[in-house]
Short mmCIF file of C-alpha atoms and ligand atoms in Angstrom, two decimals:
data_model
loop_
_atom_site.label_atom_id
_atom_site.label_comp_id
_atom_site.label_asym_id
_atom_site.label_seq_id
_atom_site.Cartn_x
_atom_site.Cartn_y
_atom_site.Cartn_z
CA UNK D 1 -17.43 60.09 28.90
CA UNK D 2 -13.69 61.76 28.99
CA UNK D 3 -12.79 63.41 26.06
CA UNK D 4 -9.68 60.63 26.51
CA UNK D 5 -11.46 58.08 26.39
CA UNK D 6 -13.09 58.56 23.40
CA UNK D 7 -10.01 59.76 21.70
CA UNK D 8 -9.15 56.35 22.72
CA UNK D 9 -11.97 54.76 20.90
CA UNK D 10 -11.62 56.46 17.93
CA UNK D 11 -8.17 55.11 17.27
CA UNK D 12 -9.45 51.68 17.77
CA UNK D 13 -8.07 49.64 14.53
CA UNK D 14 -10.44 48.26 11.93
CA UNK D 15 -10.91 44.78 12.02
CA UNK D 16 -9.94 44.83 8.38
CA UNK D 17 -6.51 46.32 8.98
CA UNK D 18 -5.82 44.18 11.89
CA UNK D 19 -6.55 41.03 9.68
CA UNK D 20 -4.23 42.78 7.21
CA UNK D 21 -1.18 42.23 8.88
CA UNK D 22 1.28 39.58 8.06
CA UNK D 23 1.55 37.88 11.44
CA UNK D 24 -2.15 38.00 11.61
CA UNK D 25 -2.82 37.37 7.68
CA UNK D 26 -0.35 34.14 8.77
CA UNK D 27 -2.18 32.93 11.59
CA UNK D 28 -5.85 33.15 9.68
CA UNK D 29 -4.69 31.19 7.15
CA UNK D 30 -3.59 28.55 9.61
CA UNK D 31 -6.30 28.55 11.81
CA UNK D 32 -9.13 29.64 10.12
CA UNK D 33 -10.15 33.46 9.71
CA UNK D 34 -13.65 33.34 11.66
CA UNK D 35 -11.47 32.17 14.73
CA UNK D 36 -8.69 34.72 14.45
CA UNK D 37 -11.51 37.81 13.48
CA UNK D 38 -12.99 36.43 16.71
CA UNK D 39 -9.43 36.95 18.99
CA UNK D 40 -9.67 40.08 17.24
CA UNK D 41 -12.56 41.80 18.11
CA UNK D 42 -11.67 40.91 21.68
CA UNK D 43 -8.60 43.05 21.71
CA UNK D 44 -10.43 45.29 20.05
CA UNK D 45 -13.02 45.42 22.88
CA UNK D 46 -10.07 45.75 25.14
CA UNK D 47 -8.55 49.06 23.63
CA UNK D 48 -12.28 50.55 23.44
CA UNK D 49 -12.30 49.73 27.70
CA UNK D 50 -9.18 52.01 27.63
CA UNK D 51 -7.22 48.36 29.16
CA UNK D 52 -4.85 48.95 25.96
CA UNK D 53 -2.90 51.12 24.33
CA UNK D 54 -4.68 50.54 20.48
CA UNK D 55 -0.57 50.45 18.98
CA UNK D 56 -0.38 46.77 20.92
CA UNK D 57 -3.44 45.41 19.22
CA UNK D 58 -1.49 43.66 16.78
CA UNK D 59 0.82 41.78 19.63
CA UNK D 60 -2.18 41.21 21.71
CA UNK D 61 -4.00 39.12 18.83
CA UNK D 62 -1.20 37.13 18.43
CA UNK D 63 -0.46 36.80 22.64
CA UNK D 64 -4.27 35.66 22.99
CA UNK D 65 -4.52 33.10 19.89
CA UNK D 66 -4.98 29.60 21.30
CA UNK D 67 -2.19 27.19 20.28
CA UNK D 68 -2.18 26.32 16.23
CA UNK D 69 -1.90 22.50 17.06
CA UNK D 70 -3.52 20.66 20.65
CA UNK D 71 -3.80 22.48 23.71
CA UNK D 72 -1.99 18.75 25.16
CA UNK D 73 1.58 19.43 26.22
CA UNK D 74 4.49 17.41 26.29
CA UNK D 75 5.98 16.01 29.43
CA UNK D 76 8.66 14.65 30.58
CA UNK D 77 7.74 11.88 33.24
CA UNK D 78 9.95 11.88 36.06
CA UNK D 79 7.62 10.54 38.36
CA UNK D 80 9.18 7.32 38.73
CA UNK D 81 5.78 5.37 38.00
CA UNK D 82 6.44 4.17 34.25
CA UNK D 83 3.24 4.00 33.05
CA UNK D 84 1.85 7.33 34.98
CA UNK D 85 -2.13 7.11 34.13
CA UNK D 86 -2.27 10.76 34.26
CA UNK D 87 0.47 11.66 31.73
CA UNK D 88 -1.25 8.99 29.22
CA UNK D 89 0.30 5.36 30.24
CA UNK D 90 2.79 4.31 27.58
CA UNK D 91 4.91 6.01 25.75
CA UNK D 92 5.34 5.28 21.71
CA UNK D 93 8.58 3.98 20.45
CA UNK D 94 10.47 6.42 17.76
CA UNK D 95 8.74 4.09 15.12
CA UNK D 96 5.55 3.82 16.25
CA UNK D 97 5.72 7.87 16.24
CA UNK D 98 6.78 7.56 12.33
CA UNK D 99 4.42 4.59 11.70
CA UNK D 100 1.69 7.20 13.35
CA UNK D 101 2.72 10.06 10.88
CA UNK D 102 2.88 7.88 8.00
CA UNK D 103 -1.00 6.61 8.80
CA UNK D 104 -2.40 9.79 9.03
CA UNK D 105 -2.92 10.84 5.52
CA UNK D 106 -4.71 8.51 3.24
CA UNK D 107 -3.41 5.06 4.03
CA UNK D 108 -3.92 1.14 2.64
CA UNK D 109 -5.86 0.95 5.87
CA UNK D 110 -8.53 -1.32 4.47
CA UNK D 111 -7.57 -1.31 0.84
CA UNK D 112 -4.93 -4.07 -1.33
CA UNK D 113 -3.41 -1.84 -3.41
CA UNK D 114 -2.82 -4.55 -6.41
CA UNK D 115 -6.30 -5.33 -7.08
CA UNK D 116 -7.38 -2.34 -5.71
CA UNK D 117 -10.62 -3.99 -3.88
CA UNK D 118 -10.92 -3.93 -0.31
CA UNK D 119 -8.83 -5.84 1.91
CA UNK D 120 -9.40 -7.00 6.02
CA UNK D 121 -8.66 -3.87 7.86
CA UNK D 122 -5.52 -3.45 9.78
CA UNK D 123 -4.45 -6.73 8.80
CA UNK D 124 -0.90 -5.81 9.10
CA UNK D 125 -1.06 -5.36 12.91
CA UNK D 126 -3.14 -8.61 13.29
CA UNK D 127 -0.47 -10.75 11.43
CA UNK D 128 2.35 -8.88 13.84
CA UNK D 129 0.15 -9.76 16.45
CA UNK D 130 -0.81 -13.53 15.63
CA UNK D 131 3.11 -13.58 15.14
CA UNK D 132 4.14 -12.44 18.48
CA UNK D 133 1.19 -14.22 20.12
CA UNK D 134 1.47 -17.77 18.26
CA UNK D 135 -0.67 -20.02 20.53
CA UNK D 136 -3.42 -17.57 19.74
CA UNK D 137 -5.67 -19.01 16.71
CA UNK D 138 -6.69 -15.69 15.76
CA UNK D 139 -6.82 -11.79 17.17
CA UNK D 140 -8.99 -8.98 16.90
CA UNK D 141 -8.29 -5.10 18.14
CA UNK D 142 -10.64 -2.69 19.69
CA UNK D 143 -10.49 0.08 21.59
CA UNK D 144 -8.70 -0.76 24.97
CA UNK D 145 -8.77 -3.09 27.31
CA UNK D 146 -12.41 -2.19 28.59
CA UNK D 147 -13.69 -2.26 25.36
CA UNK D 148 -12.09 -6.05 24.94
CA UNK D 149 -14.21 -7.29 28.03
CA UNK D 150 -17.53 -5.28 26.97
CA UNK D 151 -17.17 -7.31 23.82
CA UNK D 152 -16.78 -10.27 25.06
CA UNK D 153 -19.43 -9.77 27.38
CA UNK D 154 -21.83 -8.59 25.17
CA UNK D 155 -20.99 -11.42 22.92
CA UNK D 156 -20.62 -14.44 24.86
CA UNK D 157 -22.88 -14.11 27.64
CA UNK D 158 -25.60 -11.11 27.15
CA UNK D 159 -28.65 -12.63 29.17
CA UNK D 160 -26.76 -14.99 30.07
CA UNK D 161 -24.30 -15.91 33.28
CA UNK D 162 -20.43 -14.77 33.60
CA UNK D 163 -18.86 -16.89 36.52
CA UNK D 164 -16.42 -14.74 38.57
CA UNK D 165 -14.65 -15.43 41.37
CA UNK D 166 -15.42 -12.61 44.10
CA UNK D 167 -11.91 -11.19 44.88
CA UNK D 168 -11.32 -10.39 40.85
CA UNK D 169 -14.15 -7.89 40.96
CA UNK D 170 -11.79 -5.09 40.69
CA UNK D 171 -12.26 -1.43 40.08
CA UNK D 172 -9.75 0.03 37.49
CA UNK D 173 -9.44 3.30 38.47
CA UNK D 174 -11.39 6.53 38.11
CA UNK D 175 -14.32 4.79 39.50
CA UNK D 176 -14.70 2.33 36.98
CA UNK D 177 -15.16 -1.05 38.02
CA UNK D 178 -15.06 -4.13 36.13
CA UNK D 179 -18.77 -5.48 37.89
CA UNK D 180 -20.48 -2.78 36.69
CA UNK D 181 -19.09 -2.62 33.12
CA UNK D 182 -19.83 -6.42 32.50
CA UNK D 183 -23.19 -6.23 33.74
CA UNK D 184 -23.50 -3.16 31.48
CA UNK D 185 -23.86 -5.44 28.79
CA UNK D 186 -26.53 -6.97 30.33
CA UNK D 187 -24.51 -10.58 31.58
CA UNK D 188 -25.33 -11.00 34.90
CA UNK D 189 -22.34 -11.82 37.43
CA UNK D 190 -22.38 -15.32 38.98
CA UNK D 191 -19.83 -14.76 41.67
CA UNK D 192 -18.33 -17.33 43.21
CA UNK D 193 -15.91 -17.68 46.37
CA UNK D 194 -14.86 -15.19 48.32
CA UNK D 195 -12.66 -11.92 48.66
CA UNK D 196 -9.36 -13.79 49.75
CA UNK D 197 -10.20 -17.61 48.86
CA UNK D 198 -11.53 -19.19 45.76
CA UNK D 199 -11.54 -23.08 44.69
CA UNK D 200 -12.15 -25.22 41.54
CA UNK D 201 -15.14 -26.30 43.48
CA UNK D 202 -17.00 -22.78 43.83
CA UNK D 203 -16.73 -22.55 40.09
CA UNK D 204 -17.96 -26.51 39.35
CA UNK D 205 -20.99 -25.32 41.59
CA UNK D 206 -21.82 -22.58 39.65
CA UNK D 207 -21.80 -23.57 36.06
CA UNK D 208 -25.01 -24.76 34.71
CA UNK D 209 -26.63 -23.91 31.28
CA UNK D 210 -26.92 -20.15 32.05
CA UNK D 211 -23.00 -19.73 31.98
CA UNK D 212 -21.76 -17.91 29.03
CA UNK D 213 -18.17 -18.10 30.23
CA UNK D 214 -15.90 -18.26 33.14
CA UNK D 215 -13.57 -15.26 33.48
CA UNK D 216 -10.16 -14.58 35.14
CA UNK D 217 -9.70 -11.32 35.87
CA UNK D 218 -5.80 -10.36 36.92
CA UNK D 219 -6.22 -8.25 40.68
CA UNK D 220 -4.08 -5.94 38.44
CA UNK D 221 -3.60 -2.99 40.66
CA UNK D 222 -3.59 -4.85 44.10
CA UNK D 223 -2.33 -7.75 45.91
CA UNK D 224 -3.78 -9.62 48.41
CA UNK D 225 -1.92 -11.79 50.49
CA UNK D 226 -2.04 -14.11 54.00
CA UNK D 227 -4.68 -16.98 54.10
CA UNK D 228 -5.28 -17.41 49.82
CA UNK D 229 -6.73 -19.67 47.60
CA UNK D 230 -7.02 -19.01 43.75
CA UNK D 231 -8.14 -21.37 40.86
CA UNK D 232 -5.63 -21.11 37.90
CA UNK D 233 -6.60 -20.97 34.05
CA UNK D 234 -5.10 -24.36 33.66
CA UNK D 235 -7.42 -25.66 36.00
CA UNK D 236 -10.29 -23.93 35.12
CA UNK D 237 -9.87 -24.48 31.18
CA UNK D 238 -9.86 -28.26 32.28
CA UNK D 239 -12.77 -27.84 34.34
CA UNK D 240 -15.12 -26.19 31.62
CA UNK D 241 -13.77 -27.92 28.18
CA UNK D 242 -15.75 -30.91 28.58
CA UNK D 243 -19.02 -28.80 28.85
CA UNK D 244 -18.20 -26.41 26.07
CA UNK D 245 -17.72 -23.34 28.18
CA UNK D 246 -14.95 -20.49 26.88
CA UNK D 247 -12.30 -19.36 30.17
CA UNK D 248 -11.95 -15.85 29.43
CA UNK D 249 -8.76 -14.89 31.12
CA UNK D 250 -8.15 -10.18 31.73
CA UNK D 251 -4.78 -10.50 31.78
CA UNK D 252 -4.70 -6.71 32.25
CA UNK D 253 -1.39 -5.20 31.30
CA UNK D 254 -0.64 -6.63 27.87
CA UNK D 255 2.97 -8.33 28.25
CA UNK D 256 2.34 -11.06 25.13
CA UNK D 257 5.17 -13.23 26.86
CA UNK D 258 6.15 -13.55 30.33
CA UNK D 259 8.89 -10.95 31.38
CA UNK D 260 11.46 -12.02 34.41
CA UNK D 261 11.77 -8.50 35.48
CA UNK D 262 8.02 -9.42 36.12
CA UNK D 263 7.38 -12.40 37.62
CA UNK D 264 4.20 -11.96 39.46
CA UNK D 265 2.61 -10.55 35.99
CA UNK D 266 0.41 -12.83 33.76
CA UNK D 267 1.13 -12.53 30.15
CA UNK D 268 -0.79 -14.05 27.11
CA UNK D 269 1.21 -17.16 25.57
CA UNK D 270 1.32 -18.70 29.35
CA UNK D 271 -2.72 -18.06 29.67
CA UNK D 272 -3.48 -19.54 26.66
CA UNK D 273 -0.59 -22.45 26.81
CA UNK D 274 -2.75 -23.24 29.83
CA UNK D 275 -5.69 -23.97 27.90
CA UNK D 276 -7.39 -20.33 28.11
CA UNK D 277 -10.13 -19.99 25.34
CA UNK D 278 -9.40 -16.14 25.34
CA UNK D 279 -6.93 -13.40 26.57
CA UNK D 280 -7.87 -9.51 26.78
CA UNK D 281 -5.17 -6.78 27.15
CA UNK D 282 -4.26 -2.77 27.09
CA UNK D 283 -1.89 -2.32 24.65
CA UNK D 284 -0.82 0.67 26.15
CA UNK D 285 0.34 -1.03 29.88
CA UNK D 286 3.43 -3.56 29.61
CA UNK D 287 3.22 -3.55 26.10
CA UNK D 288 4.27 -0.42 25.51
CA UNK D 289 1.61 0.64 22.47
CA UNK D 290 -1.42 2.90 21.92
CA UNK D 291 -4.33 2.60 23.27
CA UNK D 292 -5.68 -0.32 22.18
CA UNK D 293 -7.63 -3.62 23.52
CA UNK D 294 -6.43 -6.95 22.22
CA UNK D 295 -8.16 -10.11 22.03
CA UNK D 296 -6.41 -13.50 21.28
CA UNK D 297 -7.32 -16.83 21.22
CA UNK D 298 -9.34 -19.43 19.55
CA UNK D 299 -10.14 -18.56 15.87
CA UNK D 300 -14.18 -19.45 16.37
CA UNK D 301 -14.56 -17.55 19.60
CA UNK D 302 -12.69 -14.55 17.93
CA UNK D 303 -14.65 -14.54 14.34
CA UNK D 304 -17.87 -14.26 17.09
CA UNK D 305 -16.61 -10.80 18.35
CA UNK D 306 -15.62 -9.93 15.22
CA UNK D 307 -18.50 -10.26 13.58
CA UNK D 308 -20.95 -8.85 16.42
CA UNK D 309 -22.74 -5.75 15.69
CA UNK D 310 -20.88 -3.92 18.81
CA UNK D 311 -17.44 -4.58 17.60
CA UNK D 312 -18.38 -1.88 14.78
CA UNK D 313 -18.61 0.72 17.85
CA UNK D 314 -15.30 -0.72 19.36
CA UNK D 315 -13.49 -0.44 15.77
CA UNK D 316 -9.60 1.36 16.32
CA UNK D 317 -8.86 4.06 14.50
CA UNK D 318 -6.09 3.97 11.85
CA UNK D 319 -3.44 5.53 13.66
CA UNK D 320 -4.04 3.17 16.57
CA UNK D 321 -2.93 0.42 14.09
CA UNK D 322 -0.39 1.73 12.63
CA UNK D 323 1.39 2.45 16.23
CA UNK D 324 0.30 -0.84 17.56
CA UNK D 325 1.94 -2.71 14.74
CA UNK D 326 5.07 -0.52 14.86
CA UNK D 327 5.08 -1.44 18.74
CA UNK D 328 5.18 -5.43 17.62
CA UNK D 329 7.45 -5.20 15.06
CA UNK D 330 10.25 -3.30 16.65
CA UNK D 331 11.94 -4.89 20.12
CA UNK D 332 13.01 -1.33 22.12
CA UNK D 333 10.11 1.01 23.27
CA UNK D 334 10.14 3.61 26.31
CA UNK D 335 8.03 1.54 28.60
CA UNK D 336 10.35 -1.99 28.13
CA UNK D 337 13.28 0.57 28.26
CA UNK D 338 12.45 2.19 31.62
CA UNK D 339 11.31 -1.57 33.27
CA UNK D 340 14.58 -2.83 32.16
CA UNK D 341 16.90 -0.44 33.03
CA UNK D 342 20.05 -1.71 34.91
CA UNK D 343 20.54 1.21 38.22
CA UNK D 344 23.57 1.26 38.04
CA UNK D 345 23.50 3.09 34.57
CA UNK D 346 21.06 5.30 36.09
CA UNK D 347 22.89 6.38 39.01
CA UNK D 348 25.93 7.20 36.48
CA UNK D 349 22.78 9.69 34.51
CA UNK D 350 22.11 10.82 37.80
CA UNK D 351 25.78 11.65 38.64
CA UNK D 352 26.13 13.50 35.60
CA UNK D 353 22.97 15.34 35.14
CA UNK D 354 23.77 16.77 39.04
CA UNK D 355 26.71 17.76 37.76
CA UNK D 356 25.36 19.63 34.93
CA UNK D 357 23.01 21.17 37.45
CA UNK D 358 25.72 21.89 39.78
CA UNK D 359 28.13 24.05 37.30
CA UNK D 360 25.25 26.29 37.06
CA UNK D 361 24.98 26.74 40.98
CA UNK D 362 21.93 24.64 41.72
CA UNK D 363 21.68 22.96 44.71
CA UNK D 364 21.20 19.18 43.99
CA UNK D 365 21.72 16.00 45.73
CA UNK D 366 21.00 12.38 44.10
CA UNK D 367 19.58 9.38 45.49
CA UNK D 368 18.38 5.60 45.47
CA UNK D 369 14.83 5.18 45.26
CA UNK D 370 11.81 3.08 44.12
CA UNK D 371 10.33 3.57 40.88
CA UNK D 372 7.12 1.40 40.10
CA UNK D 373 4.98 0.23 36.74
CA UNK D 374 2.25 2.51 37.52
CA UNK D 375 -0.69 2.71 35.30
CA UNK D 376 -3.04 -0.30 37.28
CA UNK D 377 0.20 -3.23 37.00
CA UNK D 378 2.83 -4.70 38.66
CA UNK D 379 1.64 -3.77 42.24
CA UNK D 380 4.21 -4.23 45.15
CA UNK D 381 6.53 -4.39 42.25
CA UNK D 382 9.84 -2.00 43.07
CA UNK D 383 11.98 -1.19 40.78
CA UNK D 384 15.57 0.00 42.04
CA UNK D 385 16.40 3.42 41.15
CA UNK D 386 18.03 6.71 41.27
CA UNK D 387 16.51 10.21 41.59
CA UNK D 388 17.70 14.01 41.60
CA UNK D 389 16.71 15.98 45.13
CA UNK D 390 16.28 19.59 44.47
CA UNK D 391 14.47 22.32 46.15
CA UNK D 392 10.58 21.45 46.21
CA UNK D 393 9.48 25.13 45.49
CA UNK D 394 11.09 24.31 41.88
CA UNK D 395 7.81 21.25 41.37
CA UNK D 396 5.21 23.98 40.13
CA UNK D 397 7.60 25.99 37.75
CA UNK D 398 8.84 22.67 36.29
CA UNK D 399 5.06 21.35 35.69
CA UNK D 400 4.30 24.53 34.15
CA UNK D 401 7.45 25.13 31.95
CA UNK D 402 7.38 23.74 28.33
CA UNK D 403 8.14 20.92 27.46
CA UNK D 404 6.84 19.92 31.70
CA UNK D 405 8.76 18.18 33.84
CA UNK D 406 6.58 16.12 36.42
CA UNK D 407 8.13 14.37 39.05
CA UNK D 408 7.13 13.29 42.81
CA UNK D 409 7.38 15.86 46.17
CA UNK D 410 8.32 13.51 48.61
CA UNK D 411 9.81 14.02 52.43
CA UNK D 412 9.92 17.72 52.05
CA UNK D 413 12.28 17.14 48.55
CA UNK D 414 11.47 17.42 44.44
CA UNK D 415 12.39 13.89 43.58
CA UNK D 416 13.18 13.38 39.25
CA UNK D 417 13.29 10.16 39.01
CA UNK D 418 15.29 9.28 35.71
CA UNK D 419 14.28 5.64 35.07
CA UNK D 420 10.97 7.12 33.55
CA UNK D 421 13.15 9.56 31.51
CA UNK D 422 13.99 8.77 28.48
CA UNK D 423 17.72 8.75 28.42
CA UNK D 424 18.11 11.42 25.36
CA UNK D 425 16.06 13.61 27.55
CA UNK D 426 18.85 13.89 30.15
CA UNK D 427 20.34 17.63 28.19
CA UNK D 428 16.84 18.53 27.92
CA UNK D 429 15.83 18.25 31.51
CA UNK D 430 19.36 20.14 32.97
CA UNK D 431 18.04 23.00 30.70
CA UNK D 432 14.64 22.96 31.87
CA UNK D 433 15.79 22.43 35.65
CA UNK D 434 17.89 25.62 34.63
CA UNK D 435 15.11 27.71 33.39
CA UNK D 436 12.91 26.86 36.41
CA UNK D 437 15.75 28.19 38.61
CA UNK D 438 15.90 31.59 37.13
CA UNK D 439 12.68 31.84 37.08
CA UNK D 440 11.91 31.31 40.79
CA UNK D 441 15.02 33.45 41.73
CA UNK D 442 13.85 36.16 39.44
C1 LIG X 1 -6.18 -1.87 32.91
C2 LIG X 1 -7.07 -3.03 33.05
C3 LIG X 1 -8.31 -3.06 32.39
C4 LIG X 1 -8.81 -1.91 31.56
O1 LIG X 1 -8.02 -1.72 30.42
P1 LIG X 1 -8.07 -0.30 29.67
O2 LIG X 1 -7.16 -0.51 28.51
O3 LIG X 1 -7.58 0.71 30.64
O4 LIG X 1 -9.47 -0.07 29.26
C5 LIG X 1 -9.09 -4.17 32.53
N1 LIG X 1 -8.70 -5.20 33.29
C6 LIG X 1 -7.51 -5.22 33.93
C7 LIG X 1 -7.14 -6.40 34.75
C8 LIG X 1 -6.66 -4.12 33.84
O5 LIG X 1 -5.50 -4.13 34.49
#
C-alpha cells in the first residue's frame, strides 16, 4: 500500500464526529439515525478507496441522503391527456389537498365525538355522495373501480353466472382485463352476443337460475363503430326485474351526472334513472377524486357488499375519504377545470407564456391542437386546444427538472399542452422552461 494512501485512511472521520455535526445531527433526527450512520459509513468507505478527499465527508453525507419525504415527484402535466395514467389520473382540488392534511392525524374517522361511541365510518363522504347521487338508495366506497366489480362479483354471483355481453369484455390497461378479474372471484362469465352486435334476446337466452347478475360494462377506452347493436340498461333492467335479477351497470369513469362536454360518456343518475340495480365507478377518472371505487344503488343490494367478508379487504383508507368527500362537496377541481376549458382562454395563456419565453431568447412557437381525457375515458373524444412548440432536445431536461414538466414529442416538436396545466402553473412553467434552456446550452 502507498504511504498516501494510508495517510489517507488515517484521516478518515469517526463515525461519531460525522454524526456530530449539525447538518448531519439535523438530518438523523429527521430520518432516523441507523439510516443516516448507514449513508455515513458509505462515504466513509469512499474516502478509505482514496475516491474522496476525507474534508468533503460531511457534504457527501448530506449529497447521498435519500429525500426526507417520498421519492414521488411533482409534475406538471402538459401532456394534453387530462387524466395521464402514468402521472396518477386525477388531480385533487385545493380542498381535497386540505381535507387530506386535515385527515391525516387522528381524525373522527369512525368515531361521534358527542357520545364518544363509534359511529359508521366515513359517513361524511357517503352522505356527500348519496347527495350528489340521489336516485341511488344507498353507497358504499372501496378501493377503486376494480375493487367495486371484484365485490360485486364476489358477492352477487361467486359460483354462480355473470351474463356479459361479448364486446364489453374489455382490458383496462396494464394487462388487466375485466374477464379475468371477475372470474377471479370465482363467477363464471356467461357471454352473450358478439364483439360488434348484442340484442335483448342473447341476454333473455342466457338467464336461467345460475345468473347472479347481468352486467354492463362501458367499452371505456375504445369505440367500436359500423354494423352495431347494443342492449341498453333500460332495457335490460326491464328484462331481468320480473325474475329478480340485479343489472350491474361499470360505468367506468365516475361522472355522477351526465356532462355535455361529454356526451358519449355514461354517468350514474342516467344508469340508475334507467332502472340499473347498481353503478360502479373510479373516483379518480371524470370525477376528479382519489382513488377510490364507488358503488350506488339499491339500499339491499348495497348493505350485501357491505356486509361481505371481502369488503373488509377493499376498506379505503382515511385520507381517501376525506379527499373524496372534499371532491363532492366543492364544484371546481383540476380534472372538470381542464375538460371545461374554453380555447380561446387558452390560446390567450399560450400567447403570453410564449411571450414570457420569448423575452428570455427562447425559441417558441404556439399552436392548436387536440388534448384528450386520457386515463381509459372519453375515447375519440377531442378536446380543442393550444400548445407551446419548442425545441424537442429540451423534453428530457424538463422531465428531469424539479418540479417535471411532461409533455408530448410530436412531429419532430416538444408540444406543452396547457389545458392539462393548471392555470396558476403558467409563471411556474416559463421558469422551468427557462432553467431547462440554460441547462442544455450550458
Ligand atoms: C377504469 C375502469 C375500470 C377500473 O377502475 P380502476 O379505478 O382503475 O380500478 C373498470 N371498468 C371500466 C369501464 C373502467 O373504465
Amino acid at each position: 500500500m502507498h504511504a498516501e494512501q494510508q495517510d489517507q485512511r488515517r484521516r478518515v472521520p469517526r463515525t461519531d464526529a460525522v454524526l456530530a455535526d449539525p447538518q448531519v445531527a439535523a438530518a438523523a433526527a429527521e430520518r432516523g439515525r441507523d439510516a443516516v450512520r448507514d449513508v455515513v459509513r458509505a462515504v466513509q468507505q469512499r474516502v478509505r478507496a482514496g475516491d474522496l478527499p476525507p474534508e468533503e465527508v460531511v457534504p457527501a453525507v448530506l449529497a447521498a441522503l435519500p429525500p426526507a419525504g417520498t421519492t414521488l415527484r411533482r409534475v406538471l402535466n402538459a401532456t394534453g391527456a387530462v387524466l395521464h395514467t402514468n402521472l396518477g389520473r386525477a388531480q385533487l382540488s385545493p380542498a381535497a389537498v386540505d381535507a387530506v392534511v386535515t385527515a391525516a392525524g387522528a381524525t373522527d374517522v369512525e368515531m361521534d365525538l358527542v357520545s364518544g361511541r363509534r359511529a359508521r365510518r366515513g359517513r361524511g363522504t357517503l352522505a356527500a355522495l348519496r347527495a350528489a347521487v340521489p336516485a341511488a338508495g344507498d353507497v358504499h366506497v372501496v378501493n377503486n373501480g376494480a375493487a367495486a366489480l371484484a365485490l360485486v362479483a364476489t358477492a352477487l354471483a361467486a359460483g354462480r353466472e355473470i351474463v356479459v355481453s361479448r364486446g364489453e369484455l374489455v382490458e383496462i390497461g396494464d394487462g388487466f382485463r375485466l374477464p379475468d378479474l371477475l372470474e377471479s372471484t370465482g363467477a363464471r362469465l356467461r357471454e352473450v352476443g358478439t364483439t360488434n352486435r348484442t340484442t335483448l334476446a342473447d341476454y333473455r337466452a342466457a338467464l336461467s337460475e345460475r345468473t347472479g347478475f347481468v352486467l354492463k360494462v362501458h367499452p371505456s377506452n375504445f369505440v367500436v363503430t359500423g354494423f352495431t347493436a347494443g342492449v341498453e340498461a333500460g332495457e335490460l333492467a326491464g328484462e331481468c326485474a320480473g325474475l329478480g335479477v340485479p343489472v350491474v351497470v361499470d360505468i367506468g369513469s365516475g361522472l355522477l351526472a351526465p356532462d355535455p362536454a361529454l356526451p358519449a360518456e355514461p354517468d350514474a343518475a342516467t344508469a340508475l334513472a334507467a332502472g340499473a340495480d347498481l353503478v360502479t365507478a373510479s373516483g379518480d377518472k371524470l370525477l376528479g377524486g382519489p382513488q377510490a371505487g364507488l358503488l350506488l344503488g339499491e339500499a339491499g343490494l348495497v348493505e350485501r357488499l357491505r356486509r361481505h367478508p371481502l369488503a373488509r379487504a377493499l376498506r379505503v383508507d382515511k385520507l381517501t375519504l376525506a379527499a373524496l368527500e372534499a371532491t363532492l362537496r366543492a364544484a371546481p377541481n383540476p380534472t372538470r377545470a381542464a375538460v371545461h376549458a374554453d380555447p380561446s382562454v387558452l390560446h390567450e395563456r399560450c400567447l403570453a407564456v410564449a411571450e414570457a419565453l420569448r423575452g428570455g431568447g427562447i425559441d417558441v412557437a404556439v399552436q392548436p391542437s387536440a388534448a384528450v381525457v386520457g386515463g381509459g375515458g372519453a375515447p375519440g373524444v377531442e378536446l380543442a386546444s393550444w400548445v407551446l412548440s419548442l425545441h424537442p432536445d429540451l423534453a428530457v431536461p424538463l422531465r428531469t427538472g424539479d418540479p417535471a414538466v411532461a409533455g408530448r414529442v410530436e412531429g419532430g416538436r416538444l408540444l406543452l399542452d396547457l389545458r392539462t396545466v393548471p392555470t396558476a402553473a403558467d409563471d411556474l412553467l416559463v421558469d422551468l422552461v427557462v432553467a431547462a434552456v440554460r441547462g442544455v446550452s450550458r
